mmCIF file of C-alpha atoms in Angstrom:
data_model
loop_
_atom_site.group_PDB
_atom_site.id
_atom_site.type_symbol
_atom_site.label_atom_id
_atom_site.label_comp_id
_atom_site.label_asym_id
_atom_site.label_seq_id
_atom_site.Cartn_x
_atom_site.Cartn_y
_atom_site.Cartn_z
ATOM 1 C CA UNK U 1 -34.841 19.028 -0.027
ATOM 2 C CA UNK U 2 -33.097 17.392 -2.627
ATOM 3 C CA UNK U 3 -30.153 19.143 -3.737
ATOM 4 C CA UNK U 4 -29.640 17.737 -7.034
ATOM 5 C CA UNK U 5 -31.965 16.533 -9.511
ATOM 6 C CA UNK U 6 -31.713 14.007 -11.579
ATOM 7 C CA UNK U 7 -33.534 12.547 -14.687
ATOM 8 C CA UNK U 8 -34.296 10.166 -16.162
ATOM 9 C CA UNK U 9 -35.063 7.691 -13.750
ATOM 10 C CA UNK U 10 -34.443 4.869 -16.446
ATOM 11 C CA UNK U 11 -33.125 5.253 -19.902
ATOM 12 C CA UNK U 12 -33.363 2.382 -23.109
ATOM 13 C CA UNK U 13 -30.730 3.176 -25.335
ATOM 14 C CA UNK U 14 -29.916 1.133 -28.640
ATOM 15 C CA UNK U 15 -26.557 0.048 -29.220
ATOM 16 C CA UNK U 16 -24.450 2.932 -30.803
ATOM 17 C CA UNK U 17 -26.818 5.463 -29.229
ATOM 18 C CA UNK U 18 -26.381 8.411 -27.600
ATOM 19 C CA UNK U 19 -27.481 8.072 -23.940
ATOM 20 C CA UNK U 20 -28.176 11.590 -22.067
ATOM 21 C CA UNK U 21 -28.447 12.184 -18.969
ATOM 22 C CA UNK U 22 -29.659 15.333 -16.815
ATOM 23 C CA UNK U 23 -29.009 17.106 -13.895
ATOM 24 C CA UNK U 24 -30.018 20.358 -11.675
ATOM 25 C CA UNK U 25 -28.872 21.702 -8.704
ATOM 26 C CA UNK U 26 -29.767 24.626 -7.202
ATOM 27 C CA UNK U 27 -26.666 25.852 -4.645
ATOM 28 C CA UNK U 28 -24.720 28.264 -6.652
ATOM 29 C CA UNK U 29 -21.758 27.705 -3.991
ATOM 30 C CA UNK U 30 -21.418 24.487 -5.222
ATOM 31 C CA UNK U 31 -17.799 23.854 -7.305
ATOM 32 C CA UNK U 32 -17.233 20.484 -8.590
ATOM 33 C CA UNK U 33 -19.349 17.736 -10.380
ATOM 34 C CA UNK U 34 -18.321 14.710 -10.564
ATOM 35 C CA UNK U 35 -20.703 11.471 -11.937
ATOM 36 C CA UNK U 36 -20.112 7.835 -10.770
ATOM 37 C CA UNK U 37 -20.909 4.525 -12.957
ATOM 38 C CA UNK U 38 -22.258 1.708 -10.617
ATOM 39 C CA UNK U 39 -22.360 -1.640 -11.620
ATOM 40 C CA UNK U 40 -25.080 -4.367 -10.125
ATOM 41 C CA UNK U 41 -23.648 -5.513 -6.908
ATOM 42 C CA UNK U 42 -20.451 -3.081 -6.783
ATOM 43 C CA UNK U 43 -19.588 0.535 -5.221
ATOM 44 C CA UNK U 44 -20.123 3.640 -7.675
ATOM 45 C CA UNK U 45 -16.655 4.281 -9.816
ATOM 46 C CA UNK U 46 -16.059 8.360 -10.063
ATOM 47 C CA UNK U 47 -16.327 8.484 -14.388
ATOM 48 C CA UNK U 48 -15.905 11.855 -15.450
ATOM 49 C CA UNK U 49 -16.159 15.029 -13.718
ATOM 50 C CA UNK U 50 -16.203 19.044 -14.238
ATOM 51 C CA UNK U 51 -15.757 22.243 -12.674
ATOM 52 C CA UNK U 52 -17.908 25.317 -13.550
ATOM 53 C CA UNK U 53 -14.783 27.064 -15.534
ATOM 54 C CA UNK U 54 -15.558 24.940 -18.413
ATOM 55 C CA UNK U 55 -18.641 24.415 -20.273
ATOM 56 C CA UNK U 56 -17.511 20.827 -21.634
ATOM 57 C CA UNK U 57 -15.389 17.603 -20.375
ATOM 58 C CA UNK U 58 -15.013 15.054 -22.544
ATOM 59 C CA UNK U 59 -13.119 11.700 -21.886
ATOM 60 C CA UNK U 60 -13.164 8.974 -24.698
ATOM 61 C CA UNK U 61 -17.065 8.341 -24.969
ATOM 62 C CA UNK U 62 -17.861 10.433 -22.199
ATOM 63 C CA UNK U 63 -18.898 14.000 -21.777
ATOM 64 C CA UNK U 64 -19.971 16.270 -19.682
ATOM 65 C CA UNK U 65 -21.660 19.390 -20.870
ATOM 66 C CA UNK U 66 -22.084 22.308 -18.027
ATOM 67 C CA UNK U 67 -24.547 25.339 -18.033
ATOM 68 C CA UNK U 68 -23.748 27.539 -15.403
ATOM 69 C CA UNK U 69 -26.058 30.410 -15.869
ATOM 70 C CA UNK U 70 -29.173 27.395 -15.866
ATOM 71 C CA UNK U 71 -27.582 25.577 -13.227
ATOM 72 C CA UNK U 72 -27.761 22.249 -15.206
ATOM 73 C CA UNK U 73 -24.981 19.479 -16.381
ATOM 74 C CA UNK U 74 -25.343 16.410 -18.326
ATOM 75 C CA UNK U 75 -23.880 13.341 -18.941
ATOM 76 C CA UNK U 76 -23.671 12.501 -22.823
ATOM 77 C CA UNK U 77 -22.417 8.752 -23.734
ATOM 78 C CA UNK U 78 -21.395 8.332 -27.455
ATOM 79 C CA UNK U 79 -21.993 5.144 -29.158
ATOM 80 C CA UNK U 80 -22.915 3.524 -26.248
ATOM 81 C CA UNK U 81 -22.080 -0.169 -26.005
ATOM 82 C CA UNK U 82 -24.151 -2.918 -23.742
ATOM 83 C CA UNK U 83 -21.080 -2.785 -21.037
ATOM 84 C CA UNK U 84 -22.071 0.634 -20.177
ATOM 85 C CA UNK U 85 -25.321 -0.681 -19.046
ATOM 86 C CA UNK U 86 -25.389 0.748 -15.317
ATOM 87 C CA UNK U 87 -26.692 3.174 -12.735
ATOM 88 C CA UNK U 88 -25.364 6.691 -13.309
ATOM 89 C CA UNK U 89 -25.312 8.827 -10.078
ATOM 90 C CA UNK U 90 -24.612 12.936 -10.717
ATOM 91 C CA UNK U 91 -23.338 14.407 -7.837
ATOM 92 C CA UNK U 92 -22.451 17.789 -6.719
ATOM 93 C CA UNK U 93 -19.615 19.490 -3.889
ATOM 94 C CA UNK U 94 -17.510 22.232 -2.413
ATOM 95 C CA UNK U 95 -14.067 21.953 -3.283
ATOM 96 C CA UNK U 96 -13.408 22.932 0.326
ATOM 97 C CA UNK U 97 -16.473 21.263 1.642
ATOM 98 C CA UNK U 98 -17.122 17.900 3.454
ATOM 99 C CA UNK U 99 -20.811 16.545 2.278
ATOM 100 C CA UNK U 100 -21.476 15.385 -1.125
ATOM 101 C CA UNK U 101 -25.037 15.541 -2.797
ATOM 102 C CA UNK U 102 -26.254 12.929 -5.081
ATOM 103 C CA UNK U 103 -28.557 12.829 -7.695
ATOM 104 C CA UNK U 104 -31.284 9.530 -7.483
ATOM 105 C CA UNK U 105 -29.536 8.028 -10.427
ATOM 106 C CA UNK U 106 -30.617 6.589 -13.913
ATOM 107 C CA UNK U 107 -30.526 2.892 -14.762
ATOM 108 C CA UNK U 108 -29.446 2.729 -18.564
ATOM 109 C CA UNK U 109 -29.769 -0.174 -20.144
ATOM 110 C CA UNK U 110 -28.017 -0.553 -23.452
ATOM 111 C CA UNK U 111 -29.829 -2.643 -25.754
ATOM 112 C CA UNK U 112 -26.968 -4.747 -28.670
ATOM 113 C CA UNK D 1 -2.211 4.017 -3.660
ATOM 114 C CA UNK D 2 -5.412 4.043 -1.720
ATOM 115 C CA UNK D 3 -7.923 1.093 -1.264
ATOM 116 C CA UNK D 4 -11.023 1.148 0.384
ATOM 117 C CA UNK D 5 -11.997 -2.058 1.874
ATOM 118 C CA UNK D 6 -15.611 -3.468 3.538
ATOM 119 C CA UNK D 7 -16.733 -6.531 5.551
ATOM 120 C CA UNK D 8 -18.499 -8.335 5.230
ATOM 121 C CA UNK D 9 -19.666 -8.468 1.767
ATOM 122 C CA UNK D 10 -23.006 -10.104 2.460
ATOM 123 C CA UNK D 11 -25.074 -10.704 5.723
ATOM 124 C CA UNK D 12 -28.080 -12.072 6.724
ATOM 125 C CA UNK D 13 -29.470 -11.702 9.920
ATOM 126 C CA UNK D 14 -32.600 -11.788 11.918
ATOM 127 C CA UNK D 15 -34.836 -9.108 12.987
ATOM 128 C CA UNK D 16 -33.559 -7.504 16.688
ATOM 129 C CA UNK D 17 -30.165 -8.970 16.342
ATOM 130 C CA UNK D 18 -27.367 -6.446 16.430
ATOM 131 C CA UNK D 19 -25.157 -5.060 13.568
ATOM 132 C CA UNK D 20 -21.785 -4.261 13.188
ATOM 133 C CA UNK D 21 -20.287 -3.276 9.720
ATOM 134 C CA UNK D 22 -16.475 -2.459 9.180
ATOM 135 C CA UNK D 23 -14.483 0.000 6.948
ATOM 136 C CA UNK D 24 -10.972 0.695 6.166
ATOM 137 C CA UNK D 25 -9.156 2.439 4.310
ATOM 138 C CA UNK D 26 -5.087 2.022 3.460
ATOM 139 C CA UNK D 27 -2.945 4.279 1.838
ATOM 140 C CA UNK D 28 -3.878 7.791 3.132
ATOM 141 C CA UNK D 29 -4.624 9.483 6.496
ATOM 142 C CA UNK D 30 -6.720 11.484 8.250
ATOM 143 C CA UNK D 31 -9.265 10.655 5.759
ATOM 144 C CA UNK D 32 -12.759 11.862 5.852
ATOM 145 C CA UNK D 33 -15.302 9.144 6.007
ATOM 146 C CA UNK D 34 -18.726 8.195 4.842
ATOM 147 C CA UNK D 35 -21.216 5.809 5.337
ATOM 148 C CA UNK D 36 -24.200 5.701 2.954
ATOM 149 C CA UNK D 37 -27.669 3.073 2.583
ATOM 150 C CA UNK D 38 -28.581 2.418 -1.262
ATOM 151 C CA UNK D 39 -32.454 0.860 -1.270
ATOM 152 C CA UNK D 40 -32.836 -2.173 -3.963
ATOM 153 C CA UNK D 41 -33.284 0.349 -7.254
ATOM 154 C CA UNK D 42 -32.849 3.609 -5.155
ATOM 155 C CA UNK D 43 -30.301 6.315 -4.798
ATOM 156 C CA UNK D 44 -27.479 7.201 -2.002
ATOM 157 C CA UNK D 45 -29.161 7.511 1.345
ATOM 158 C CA UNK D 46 -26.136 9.850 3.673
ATOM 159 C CA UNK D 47 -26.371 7.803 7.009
ATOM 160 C CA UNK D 48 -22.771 9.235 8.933
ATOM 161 C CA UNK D 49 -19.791 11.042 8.358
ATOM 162 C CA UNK D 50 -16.422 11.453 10.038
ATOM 163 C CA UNK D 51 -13.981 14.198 9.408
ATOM 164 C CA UNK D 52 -11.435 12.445 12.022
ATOM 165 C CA UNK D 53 -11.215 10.150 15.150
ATOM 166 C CA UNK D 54 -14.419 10.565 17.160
ATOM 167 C CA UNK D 55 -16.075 12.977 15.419
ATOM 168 C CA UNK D 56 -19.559 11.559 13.865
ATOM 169 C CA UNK D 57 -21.650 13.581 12.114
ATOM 170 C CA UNK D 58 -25.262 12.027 11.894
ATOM 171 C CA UNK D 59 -27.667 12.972 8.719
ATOM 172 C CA UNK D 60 -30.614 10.710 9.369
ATOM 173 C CA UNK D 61 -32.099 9.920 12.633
ATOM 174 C CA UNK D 62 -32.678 6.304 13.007
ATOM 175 C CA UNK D 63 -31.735 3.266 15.245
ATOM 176 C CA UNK D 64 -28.110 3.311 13.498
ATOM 177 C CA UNK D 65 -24.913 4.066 14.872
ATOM 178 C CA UNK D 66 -21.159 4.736 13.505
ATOM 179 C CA UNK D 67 -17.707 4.873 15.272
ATOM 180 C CA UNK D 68 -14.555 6.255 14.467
ATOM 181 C CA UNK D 69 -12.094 3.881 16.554
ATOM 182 C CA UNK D 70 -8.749 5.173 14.520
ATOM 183 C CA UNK D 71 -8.081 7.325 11.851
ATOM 184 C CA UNK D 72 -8.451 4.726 8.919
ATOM 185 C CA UNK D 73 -11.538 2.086 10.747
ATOM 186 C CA UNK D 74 -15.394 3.315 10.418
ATOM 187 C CA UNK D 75 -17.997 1.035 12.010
ATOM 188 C CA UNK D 76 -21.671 1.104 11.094
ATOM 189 C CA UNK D 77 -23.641 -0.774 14.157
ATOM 190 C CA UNK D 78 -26.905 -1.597 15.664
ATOM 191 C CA UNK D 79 -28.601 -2.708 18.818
ATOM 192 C CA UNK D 80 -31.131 -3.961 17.135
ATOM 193 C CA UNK D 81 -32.163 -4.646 13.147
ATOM 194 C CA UNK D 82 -35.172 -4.020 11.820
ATOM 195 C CA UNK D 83 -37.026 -5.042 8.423
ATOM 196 C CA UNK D 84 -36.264 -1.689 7.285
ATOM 197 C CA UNK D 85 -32.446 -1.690 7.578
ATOM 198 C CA UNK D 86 -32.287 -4.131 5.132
ATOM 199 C CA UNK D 87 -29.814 -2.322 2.208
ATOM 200 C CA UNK D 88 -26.694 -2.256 0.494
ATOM 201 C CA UNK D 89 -24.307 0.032 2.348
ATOM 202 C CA UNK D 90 -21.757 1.274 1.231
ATOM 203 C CA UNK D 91 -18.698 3.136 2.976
ATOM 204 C CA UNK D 92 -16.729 6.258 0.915
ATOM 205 C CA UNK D 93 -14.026 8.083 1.695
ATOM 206 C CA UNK D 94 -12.458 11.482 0.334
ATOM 207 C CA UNK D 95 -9.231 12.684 0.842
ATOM 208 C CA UNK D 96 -8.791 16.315 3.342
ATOM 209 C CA UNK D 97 -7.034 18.788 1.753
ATOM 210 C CA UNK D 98 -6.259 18.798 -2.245
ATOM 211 C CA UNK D 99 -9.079 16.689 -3.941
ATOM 212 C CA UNK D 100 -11.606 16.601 -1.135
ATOM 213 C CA UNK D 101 -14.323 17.319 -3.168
ATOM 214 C CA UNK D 102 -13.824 13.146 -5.147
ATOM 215 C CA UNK D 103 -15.495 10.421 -3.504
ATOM 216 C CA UNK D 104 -14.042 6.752 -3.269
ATOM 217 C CA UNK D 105 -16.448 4.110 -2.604
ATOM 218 C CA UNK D 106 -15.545 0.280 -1.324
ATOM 219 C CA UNK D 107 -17.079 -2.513 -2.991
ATOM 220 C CA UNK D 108 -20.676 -2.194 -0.664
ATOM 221 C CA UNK D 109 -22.014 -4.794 1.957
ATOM 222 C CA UNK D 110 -25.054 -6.291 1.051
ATOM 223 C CA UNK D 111 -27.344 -6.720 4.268
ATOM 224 C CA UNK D 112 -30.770 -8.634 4.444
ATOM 225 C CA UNK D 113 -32.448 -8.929 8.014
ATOM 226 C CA UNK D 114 -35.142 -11.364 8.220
#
């Protein structure tokens, strides 16, 4: 069962775009969601994360908009630029916990 | 601060050879540890996890193995490869205690049986 889901699969965004993308999950115990940037050939990078208090993170071009009651959070990225061309993983975890669930990521390309 | 480091970075090996994949991290202790298989355009794929020396924790059934020598070293191995095993794999680690719940990956080893 897949704990978090994740869409879209792929995303074609023009340069100074808004890319968007969504997540689910459905454990209400989880606590802390953090998303990871992964480059071609390279580990995922922890970007930006959030914890339930808040409804929105933002860090430079980055932000993270959380719906608690709908179980959702998504990854907004503001003027996007061809560098942040990447797979984008959403993940989800217990603060005091010790497994991490991942959502299937989305390949955005950024298009100049 | 911490680095996470993995070796190889690429391998290519036949079909029934055996497998042996290393992880360390410097920096911290007693961390936990992680081992995960990303498919070619696919998502994390959990394979093991260690929350200290000797203790493996197995999410997928399959002709893998992982070891826990000391409190900083995680091995992925195999008897035998298959087709299938063919990946990029990618070790994590996350602190215990205050900011468990972050992730750290290493750069990935790329692996391509044959």
């Amino acid at each position: 069962q897949q704990q978090v889901k994740q869409s879209p699969q792929s995303l074609i965004v023009q340069k100074g775009g808004i890319s968007i993308i969504n997540c689910a999950y459905e454990n209400t115990a989880f606590d802390y969601f953090p998303w990871y940037q992964q480059f071609p050939g390279k580990g995922p990078a922890l970007l930006i994360a959030i914890r339930p208090d808040v409804s929105e993170k933002k860090e430079g071009r980055f932000t993270i908009s959380f719906n608690k009651s709908a179980k959702q959070f998504s990854l907004h990225i503001m003027d996007s630029q061809p560098g942040d061309s990447a797979t984008y993983f959403c993940a989800a975890s217990m603060v005091w916990g010790n497994q991490f669930y991942f959502g299937t990521g989305t390949s955005l390309t950024v298009i100049p | 601060s911490q680095t996470i480091h993995q070796w190889p970075a690429t391998l290519v090996q036949p079909v029934g050879s055996p497998l042996s994949l290393e992880c360390t991290v410097e920096g911290t202790s007693n961390p936990n540890l992680y081992w995960y298989r990303q498919a070619a355009g696919r998502g994390l794929q959990l394979l093991f996890y260690s929350v200290g020396i000797g203790q493996i924790s197995s999410e997928v059934p399959q002709n893998l193995s992982a070891s826990r020598p000391q409190d900083r070293q995680f091995i992925l191995s195999s008897k035998k490869l298959l087709l299938s095993d063919s990946g990029f794999y990618l070790c994590a680690w996350s602190p215990t205690g205050l900011g468990r719940e972050t992730q750290y990956f290493g750069p990935g080893t790329r692996l391509l049986v044959l």
